[in-house]
Coordinates of C-alpha atoms in Angstrom, one line a residue:
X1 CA 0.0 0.0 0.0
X2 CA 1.0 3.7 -0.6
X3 CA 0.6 4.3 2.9
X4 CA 2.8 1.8 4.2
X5 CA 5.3 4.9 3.7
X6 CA 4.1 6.6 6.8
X7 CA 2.8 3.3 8.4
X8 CA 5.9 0.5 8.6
X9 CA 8.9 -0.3 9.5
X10 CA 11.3 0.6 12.8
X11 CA 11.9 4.3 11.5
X12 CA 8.3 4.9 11.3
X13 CA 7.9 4.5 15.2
X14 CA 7.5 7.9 15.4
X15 CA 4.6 8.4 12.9
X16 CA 3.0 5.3 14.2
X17 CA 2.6 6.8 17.4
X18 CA 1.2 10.3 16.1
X19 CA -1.3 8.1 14.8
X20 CA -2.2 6.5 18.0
X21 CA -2.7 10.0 19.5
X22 CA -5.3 10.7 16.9
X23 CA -6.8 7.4 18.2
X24 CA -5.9 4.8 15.2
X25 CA -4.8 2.1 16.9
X26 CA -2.8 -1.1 15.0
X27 CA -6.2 -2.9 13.1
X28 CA -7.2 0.5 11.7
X29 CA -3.4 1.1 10.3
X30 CA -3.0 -2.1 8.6
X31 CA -5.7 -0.7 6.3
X32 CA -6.0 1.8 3.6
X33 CA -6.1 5.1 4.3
X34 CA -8.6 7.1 2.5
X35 CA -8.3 10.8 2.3
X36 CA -11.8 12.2 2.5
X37 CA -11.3 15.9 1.8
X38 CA -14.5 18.1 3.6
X39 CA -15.2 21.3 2.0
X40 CA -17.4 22.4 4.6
X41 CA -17.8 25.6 5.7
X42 CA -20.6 28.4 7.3
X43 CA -20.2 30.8 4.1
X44 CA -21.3 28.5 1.2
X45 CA -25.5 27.2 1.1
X46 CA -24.0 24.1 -0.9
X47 CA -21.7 23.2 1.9
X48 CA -23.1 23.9 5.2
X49 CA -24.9 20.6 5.3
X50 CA -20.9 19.0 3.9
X51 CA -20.6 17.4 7.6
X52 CA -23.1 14.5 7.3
X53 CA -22.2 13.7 3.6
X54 CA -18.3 13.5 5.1
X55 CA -19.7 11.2 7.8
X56 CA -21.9 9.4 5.2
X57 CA -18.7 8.7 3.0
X58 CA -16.3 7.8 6.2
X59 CA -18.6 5.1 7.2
X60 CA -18.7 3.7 3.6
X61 CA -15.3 3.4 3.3
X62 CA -14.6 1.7 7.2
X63 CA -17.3 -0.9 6.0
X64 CA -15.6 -1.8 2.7
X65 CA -12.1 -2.0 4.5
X66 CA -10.3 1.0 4.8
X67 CA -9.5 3.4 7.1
X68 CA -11.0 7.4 6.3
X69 CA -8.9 10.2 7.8
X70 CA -11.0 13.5 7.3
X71 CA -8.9 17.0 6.7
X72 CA -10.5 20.1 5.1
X73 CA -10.3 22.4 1.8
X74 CA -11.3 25.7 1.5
X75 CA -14.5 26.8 -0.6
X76 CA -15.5 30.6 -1.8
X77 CA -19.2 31.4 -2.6
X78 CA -19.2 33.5 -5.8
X79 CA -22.8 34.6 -4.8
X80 CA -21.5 36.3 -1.4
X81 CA -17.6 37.5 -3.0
X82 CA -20.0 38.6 -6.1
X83 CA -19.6 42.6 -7.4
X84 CA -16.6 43.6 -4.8
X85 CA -12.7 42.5 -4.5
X86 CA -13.5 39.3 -2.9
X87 CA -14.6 38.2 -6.6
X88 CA -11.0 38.4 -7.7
X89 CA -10.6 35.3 -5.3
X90 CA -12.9 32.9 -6.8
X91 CA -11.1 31.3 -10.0
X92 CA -7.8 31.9 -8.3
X93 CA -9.6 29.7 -5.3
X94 CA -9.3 26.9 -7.2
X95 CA -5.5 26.4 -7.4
X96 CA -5.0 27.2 -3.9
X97 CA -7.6 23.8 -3.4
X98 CA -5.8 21.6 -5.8
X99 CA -2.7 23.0 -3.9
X100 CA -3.6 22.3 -0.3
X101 CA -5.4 19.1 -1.2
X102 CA -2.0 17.5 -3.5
X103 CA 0.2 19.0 0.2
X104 CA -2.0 17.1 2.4
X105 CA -2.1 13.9 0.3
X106 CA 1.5 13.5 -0.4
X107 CA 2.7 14.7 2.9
X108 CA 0.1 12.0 4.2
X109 CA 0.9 9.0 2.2
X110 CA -2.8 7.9 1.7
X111 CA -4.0 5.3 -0.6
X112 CA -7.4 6.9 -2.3
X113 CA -9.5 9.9 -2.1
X114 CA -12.9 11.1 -1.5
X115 CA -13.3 14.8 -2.7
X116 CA -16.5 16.3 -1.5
X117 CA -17.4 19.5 -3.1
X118 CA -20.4 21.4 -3.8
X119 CA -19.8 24.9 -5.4
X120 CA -18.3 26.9 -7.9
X121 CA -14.3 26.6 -7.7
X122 CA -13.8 23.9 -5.2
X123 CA -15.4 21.4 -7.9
X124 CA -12.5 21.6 -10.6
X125 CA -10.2 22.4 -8.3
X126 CA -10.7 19.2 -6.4
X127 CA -10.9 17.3 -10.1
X128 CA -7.4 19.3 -10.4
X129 CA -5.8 17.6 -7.5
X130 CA -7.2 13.9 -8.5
X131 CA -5.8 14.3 -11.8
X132 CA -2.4 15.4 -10.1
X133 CA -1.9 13.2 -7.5
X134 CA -3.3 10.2 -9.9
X135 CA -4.6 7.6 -7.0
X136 CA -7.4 5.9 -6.9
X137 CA -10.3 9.1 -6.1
X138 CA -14.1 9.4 -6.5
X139 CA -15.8 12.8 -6.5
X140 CA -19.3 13.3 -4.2
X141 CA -21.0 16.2 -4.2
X142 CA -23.5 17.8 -2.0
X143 CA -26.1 18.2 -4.7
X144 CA -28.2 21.2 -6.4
X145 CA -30.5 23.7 -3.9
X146 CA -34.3 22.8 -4.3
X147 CA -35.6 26.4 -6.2
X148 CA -37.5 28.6 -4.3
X149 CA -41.1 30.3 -4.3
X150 CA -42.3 33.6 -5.2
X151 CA -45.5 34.4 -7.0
X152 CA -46.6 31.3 -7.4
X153 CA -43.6 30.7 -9.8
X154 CA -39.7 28.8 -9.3
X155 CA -36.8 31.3 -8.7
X156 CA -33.5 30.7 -7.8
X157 CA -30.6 33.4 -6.6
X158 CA -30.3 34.6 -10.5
X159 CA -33.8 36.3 -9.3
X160 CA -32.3 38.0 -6.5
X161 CA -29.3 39.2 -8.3
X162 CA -32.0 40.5 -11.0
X163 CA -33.8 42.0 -8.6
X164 CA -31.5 45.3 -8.3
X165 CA -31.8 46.0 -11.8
X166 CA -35.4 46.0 -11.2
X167 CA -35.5 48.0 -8.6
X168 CA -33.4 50.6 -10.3
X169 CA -35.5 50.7 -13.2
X170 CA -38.6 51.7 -11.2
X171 CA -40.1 48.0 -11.9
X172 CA -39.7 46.6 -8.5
X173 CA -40.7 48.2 -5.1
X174 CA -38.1 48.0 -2.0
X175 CA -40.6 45.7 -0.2
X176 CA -41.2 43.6 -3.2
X177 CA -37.5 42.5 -3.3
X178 CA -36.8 42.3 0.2
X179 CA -39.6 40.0 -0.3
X180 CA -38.1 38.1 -2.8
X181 CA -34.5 37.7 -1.7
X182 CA -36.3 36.1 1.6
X183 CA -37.4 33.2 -1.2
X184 CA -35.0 32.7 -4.0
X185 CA -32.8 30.4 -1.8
X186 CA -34.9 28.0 0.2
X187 CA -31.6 25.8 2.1
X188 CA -28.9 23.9 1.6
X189 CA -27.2 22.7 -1.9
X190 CA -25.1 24.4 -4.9
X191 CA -27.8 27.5 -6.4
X192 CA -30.9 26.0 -8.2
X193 CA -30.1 27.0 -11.8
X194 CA -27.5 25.3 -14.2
X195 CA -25.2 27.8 -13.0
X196 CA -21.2 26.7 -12.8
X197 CA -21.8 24.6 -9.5
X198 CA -24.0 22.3 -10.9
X199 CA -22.5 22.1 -14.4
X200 CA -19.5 20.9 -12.9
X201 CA -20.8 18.5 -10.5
X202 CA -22.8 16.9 -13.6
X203 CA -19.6 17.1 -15.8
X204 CA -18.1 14.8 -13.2
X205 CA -20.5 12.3 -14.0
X206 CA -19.8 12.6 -17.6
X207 CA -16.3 12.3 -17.2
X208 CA -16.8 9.1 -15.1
X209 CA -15.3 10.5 -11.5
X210 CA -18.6 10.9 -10.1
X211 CA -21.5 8.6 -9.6
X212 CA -24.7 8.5 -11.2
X213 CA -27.0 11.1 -9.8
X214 CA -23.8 13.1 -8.3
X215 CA -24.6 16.1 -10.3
X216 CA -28.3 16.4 -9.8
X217 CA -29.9 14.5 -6.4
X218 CA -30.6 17.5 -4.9
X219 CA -29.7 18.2 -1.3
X220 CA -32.7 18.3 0.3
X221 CA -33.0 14.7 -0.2
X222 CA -31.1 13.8 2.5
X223 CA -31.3 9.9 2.5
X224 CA -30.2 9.9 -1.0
X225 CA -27.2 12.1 -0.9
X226 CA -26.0 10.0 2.2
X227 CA -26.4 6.7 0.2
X228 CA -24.5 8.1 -2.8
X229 CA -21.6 8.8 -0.5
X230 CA -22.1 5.8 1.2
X231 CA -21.6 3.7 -2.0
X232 CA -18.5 6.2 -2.6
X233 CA -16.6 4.5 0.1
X234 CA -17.0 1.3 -1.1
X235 CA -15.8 3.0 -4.7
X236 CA -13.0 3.8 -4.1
X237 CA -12.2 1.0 -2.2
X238 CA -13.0 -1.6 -5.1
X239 CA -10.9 1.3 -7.0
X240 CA -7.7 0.9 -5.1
X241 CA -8.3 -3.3 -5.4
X242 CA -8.3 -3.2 -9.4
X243 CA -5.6 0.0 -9.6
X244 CA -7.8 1.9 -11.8
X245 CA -6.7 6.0 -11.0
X246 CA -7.6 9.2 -12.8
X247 CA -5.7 9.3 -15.6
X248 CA -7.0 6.0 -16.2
X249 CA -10.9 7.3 -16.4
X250 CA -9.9 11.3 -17.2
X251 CA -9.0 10.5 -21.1
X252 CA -9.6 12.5 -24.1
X253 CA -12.3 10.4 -24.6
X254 CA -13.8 11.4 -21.0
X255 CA -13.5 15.2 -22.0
X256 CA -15.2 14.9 -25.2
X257 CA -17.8 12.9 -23.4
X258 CA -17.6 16.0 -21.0
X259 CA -17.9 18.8 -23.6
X260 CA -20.6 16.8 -25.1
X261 CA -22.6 16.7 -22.1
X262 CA -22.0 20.4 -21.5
X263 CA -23.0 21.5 -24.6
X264 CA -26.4 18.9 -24.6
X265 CA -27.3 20.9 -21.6
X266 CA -26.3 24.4 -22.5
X267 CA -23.9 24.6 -19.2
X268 CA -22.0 27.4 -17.4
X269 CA -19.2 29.0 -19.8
X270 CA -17.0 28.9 -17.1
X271 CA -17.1 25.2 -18.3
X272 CA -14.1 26.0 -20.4
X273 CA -11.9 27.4 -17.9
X274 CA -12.3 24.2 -16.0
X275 CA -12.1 21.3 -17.9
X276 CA -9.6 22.6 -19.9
X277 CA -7.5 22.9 -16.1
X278 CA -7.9 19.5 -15.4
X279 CA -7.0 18.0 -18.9
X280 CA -4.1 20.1 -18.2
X281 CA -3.4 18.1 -15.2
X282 CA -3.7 15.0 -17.1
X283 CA -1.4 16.1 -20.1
X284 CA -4.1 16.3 -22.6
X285 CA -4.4 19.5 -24.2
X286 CA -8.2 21.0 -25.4
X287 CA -8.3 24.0 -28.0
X288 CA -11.1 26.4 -27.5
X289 CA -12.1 25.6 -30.5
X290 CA -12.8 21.4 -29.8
X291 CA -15.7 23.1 -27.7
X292 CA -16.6 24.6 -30.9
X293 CA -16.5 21.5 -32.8
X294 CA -18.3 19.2 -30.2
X295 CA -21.0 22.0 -29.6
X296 CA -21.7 22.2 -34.0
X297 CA -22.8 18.3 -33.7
X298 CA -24.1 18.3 -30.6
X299 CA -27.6 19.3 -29.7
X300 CA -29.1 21.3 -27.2
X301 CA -32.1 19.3 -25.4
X302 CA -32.6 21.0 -21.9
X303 CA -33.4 24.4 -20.9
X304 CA -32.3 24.9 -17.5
X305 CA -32.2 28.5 -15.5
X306 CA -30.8 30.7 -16.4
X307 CA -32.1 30.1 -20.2
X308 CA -35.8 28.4 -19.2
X309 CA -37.8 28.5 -16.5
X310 CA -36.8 24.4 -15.2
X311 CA -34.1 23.5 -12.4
X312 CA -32.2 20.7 -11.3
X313 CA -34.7 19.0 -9.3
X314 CA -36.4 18.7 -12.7
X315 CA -33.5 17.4 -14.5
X316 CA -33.5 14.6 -11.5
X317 CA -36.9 13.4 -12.1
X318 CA -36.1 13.7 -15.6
X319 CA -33.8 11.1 -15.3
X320 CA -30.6 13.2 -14.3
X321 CA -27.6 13.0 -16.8
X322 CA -27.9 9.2 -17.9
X323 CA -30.4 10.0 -19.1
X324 CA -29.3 12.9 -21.4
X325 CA -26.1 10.9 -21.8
X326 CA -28.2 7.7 -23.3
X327 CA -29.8 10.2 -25.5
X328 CA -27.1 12.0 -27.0
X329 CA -25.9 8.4 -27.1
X330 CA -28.5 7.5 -29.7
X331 CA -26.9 9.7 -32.6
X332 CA -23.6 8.3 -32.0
X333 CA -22.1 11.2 -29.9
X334 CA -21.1 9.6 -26.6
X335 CA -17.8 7.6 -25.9
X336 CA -19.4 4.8 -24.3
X337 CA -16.3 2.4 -24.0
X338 CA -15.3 5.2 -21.9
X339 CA -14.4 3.9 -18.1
X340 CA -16.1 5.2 -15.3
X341 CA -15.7 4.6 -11.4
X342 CA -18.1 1.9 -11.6
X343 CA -17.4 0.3 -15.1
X344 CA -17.9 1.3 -18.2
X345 CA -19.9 4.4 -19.5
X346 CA -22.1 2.4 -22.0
X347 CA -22.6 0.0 -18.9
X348 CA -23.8 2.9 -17.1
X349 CA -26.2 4.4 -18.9
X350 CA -27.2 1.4 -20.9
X351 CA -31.0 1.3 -19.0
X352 CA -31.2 5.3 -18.5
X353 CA -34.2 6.7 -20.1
X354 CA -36.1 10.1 -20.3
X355 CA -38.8 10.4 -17.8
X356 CA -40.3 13.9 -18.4
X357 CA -39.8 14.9 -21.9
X358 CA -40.6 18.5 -21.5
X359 CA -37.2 19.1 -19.1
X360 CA -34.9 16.3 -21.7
X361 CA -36.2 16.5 -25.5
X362 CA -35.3 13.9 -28.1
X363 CA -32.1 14.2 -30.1
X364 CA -34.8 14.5 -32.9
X365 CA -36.3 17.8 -31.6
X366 CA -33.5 19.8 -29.7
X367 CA -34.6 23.2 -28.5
X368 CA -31.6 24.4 -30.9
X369 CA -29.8 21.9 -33.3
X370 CA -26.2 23.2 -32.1
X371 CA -24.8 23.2 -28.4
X372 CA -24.8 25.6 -25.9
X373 CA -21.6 27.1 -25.7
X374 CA -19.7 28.8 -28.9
X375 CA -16.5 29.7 -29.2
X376 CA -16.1 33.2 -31.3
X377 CA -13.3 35.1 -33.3
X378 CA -12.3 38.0 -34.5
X379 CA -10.2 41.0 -34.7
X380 CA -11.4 41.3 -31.3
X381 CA -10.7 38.2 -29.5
X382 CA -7.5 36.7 -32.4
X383 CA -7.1 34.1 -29.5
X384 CA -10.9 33.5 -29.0
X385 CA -13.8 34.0 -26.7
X386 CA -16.8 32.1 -25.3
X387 CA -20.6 33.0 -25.0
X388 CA -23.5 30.6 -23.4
X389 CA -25.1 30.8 -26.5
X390 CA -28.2 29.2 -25.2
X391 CA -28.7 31.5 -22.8
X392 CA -29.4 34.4 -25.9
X393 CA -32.4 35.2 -27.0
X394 CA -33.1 34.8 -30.9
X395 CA -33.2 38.8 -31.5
X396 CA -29.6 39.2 -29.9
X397 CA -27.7 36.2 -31.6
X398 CA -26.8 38.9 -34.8
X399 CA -25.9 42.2 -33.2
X400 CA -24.1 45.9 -33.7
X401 CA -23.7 48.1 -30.9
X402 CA -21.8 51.1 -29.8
X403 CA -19.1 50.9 -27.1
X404 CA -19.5 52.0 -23.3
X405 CA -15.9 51.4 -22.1
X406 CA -15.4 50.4 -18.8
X407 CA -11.7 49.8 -17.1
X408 CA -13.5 47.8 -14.0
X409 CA -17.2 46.1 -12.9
X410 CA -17.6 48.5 -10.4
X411 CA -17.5 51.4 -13.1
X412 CA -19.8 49.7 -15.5
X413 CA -22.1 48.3 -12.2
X414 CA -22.1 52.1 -11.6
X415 CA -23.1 53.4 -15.2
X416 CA -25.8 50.5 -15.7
X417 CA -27.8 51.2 -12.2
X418 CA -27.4 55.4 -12.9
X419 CA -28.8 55.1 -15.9
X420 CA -25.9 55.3 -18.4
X421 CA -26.4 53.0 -20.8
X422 CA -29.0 52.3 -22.9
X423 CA -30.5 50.1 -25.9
X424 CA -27.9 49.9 -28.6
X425 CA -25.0 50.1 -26.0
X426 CA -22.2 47.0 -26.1
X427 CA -20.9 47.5 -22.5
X428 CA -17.0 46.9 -22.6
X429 CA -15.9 45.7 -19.2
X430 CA -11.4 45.3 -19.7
X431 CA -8.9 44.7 -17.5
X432 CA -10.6 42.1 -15.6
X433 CA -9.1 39.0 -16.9
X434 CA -6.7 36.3 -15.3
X435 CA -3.8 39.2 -15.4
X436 CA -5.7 42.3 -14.7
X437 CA -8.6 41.6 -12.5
X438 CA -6.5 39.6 -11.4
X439 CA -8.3 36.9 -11.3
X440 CA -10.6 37.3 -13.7
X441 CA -13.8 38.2 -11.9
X442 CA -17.4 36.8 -13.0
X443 CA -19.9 39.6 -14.0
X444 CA -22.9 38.4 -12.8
X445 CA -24.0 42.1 -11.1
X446 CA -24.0 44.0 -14.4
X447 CA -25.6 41.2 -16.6
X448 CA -28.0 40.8 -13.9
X449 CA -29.1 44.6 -13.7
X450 CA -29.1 44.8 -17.1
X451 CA -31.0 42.1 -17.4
X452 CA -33.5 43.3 -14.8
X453 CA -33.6 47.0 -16.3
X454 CA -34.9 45.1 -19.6
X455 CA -31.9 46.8 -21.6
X456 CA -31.3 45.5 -25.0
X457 CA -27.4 45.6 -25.1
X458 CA -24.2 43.3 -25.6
X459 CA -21.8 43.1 -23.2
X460 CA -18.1 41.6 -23.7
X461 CA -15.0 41.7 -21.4
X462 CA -11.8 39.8 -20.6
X463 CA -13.5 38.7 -17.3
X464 CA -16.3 35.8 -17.1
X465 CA -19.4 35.5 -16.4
X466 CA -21.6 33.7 -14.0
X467 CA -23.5 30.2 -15.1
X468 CA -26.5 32.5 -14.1
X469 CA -26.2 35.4 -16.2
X470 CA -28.0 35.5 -19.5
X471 CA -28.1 38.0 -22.1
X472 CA -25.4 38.8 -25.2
X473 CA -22.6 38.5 -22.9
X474 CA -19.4 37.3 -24.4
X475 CA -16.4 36.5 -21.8
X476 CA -13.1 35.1 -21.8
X477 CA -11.9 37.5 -24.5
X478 CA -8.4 36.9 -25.2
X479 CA -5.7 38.1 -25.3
X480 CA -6.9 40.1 -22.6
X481 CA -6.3 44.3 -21.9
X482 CA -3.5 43.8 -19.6
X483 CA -1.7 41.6 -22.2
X484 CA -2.7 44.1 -24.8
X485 CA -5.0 42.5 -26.7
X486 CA -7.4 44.4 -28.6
X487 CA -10.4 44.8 -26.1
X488 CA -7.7 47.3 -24.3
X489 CA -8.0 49.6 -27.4
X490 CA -11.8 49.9 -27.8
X491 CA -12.6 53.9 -27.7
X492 CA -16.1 54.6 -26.5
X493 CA -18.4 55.0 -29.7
X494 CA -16.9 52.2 -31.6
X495 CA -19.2 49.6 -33.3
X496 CA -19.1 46.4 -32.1
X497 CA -20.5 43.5 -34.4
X498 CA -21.3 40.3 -32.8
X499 CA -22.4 37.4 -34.8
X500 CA -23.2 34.1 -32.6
X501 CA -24.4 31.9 -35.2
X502 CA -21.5 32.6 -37.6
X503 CA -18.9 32.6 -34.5
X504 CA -17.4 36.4 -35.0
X505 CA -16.8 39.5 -33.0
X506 CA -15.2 42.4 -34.8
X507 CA -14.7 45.8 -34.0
X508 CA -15.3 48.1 -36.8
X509 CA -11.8 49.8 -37.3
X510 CA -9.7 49.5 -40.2
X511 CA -6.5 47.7 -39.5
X512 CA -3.9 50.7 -39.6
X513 CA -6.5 52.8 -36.7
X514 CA -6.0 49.5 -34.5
X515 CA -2.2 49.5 -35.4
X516 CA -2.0 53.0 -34.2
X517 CA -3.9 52.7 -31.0
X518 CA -2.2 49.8 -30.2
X519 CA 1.3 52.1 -30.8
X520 CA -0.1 54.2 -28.4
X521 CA -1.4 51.9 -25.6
X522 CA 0.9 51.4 -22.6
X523 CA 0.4 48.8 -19.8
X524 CA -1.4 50.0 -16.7
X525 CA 0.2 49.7 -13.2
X526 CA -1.3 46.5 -11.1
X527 CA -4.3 46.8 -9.6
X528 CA -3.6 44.8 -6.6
X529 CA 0.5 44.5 -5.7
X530 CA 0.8 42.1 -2.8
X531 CA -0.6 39.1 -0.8
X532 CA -1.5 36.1 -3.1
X533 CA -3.2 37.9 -5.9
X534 CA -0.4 39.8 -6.8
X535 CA 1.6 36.8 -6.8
X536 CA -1.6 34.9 -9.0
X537 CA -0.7 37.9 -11.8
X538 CA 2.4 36.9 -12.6
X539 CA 2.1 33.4 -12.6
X540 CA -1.3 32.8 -14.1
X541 CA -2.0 32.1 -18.3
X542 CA -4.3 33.1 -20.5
X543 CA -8.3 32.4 -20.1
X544 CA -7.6 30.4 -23.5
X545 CA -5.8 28.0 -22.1
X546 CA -8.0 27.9 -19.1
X547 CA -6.1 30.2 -16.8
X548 CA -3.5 27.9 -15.6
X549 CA -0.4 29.0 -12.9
X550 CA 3.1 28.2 -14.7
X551 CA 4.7 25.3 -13.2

């Protein structure tokens, strides 16, 4: 056994009795020990209730033979750090998890792992660490939030964060959306919609590290979330008995079957950050552009918040993702030799069917007949950039707009709620990418009041945006302002042309006015100069290549 590093032998006296003082005595050492890695924490809805799933998974593990040693990983809540500095935290979150978790493993010497996440960053960057470390790991989650009530109708947080748009705009009294924001969020679990959370914890499934039901059991349903990390215990146990570890399951094949998924389902954008991370991990490299490939085959057959009015619970009694994966399966797009945690993919989803056919259509009637991400280019974005394409409404997929620049959120956050910008805008939000944020911060507060204030504009920027927002809102826009790229030389005034369906973004300048302005442009100080973000800056990459730090 791995462990046996920190477990035998007369040098490892010492060790053996720190162990005793945490009260393993001989029986429990002779056995594997399984890290199970607790994202708890008070800040996040989706892992306050982490404790009992942790317990759930421990005693799943001691009854198929090993031995589970608990230690914790740090979590964010986007929601919370959402539309002030503590945004500039979240993506760069996830390689401090991967981080700590790979430190604690290897300075531990165990023999498997158990990653339980629930929100946002702490889901890749646990898939991060797996891939990394490369021993025998399962992923469980702590499942979707049930959607609230208000009006008679399903809401979720996207609500609440539209709500202040409203509000500005006259539409919405103060008591209406104090109202509201006391319903959008009803407990415990990752936020309602197909925002990043839950697109990540269902991508697990489809890349075979999760179990069946992982991404979309939703909290709420206790007994089932404690019997799916039950059964993760005894995974990873019969994981570490046949040697099969991450690089074994994570293959190309897995991230096509990924991307597949993701663009069946029209998930978060942020989707492309992520998996592109972890394939880094596994030394597999994905172009922007194989999103853009696998999304032109691939059709869209849910319509999840933010896009439609359905939530994860509805994708559960749908049938969850076997059942989407079975039907994408039908017209030849799924890997099913693929290898899962628990067999094969095929094997898995070989019986999965579609129980409600107005939350999963038929690969023969698709809401759309393409995916729900596309990746765009043009002299805007030469390296690319990435809109949720199913979360824009017909009338906005073909548009031409004058610029609003903005050098910050805050600035444009300001501008949108006094009243600045109006129909026929394209909002310009720059140096807020990997570099210049840093940390490229999600934009959920201006697509949200813009959204709210029933504004017909575009919106693009070198930061991201939320799995929530929806709208024409076209992130990851590389290279970005603080490398120079061509979003930093946008003048207010210039036209903007975005085309989804054809894939382009151009701005309207001939080639020797961007030449000039580019002459001109000189490189900002930092906005942030010490403590980890500073140090983030320099070592993180481009979005388009899924803002990796440098080894």
């Amino acid at each position: 056994m791995r462990s046996d590093i920190v477990k035998k032998g007369a040098t490892r006296c010492a060790h053996r009795s720190l162990f005793h003082a945490n009260g393993f005595g001989a029986e429990e050492l002779s056995r594997p020990l399984i890290g199970i890695c607790n994202s708890f924490n008070e800040i996040i809805p989706g892992h306050m209730h982490l404790k009992s799933i942790t317990e759930a998974a421990k005693l799943g593990v001691a009854a198929a033979g090993g031995t589970p040693v608990e230690f914790p990983a740090i979590g964010v809540c986007d929601g919370i750090a959402m539309g002030h500095t503590g945004m500039k935290f979240s993506l760069a979150s996830r390689e401090l998890i991967a981080d700590s978790i790979e430190a604690v493993t290897m300075a531990s010497g165990f023999d498997g792992l158990i990653l339980i996440p629930n929100c946002d960053k702490v889901v890749p960057g646990m898939l991060m660490a797996a891939a990394r470390l490369n021993i025998p790991s399962v992923i469980v989650s702590g499942g979707p939030m049930l959607a609230g009530r208000f009006h008679g109708k399903d809401i979720s947080v996207s609500q609440a964060f539209e709500a202040a748009g409203k509000f500005a705009a006259g539409k919405m009294s103060a008591e209406e959306m104090t109202d509201l924001e006391a319903h959008a969020c009803p407990g415990c679990g990752s936020c309602a919609g197909l925002f990043t959370a839950n697109t990540m914890n269902c991508l697990s499934e489809a890349l075979g590290m999760a179990l069946p039901g992982n991404g979309t059991i939703p909290a709420a349903y206790n007994g089932a979330r404690l019997i799916l990390a039950k059964r993760a215990g005894k995974v990873v146990m019969d994981l570490i008995a046949k040697n099969i570890c991450p690089r074994d399951i994570l293959t190309r094949e897995a991230f096509e079957n990924a991307i597949t998924v993701d663009m069946g389902i029209g998930g978060s954008s942020n989707t492309v950050l992520h998996l592109t991370a972890i394939a880094n991990e596994c030394g597999i490299q994905i172009p922007a552009q194989l999103f853009d490939d696998i999304s032109a085959r691939t059709p869209y057959i849910t319509k999840l918040s933010p896009a439609g009015h359905h939530h994860m619970q509805d994708l559960d009694e749908a049938g969850g993702i076997c059942a989407v994966m079975h039907e994408l399966s039908r017209k030849g797009l799924i890997h099913t030799d693929a290898l899962t945690v628990t067999g094969t993919m095929g094997e898995r989803i070989a019986d999965a069917r579609i129980e409600r056919d107005d939350v999963i259509r038929t690969v023969d009637n698709p809401y759309r007949p393409t995916g729900g991400i596309a990746i765009l280019h043009g002299n805007l974005c030469p390296d690319c950039a990435v809109v949720k394409a199913s979360a824009v409404s017909e009338d906005m997929l073909v548009y031409r707009g004058a610029a609003k620049c903005f050098d910050s959120e805050e600035a444009a956050i300001n501008a949108i709620m006094g009243g600045d910008i109006h129909d026929g805008d394209v909002v310009v939000i720059r140096y807020e990418g990997p570099k210049g944020g840093p940390g490229m911060q999600e934009m959920l507060n201006p697509t949200a009041a813009i959204t709210g204030a029933g504004l017909k504009v575009g919106l693009i920027t070198d930061g991201r945006f939320s799995g929530a927002s929806q709208g024409a809102c076209i992130g990851h826009i590389s290279p970005e302002a603080m490398e120079g790229g061509p979003i930093a030389l946008i003048r207010d005034g210039d036209k903007i042309f975005i085309d989804i369906p054809n894939r382009k973004l151009e701005l309207e300048i001939n080639d020797e006015e961007l030449a000039e302005r580019r002459a001109a442009w000189s490189k900002p100080e930092p906005k942030i100069k010490s403590g980890y973000l500073a140090r983030y800056a320099k070592l993180t990459t481009s979005a388009s290549t899924g803002a990796v730090l440098r080894s």
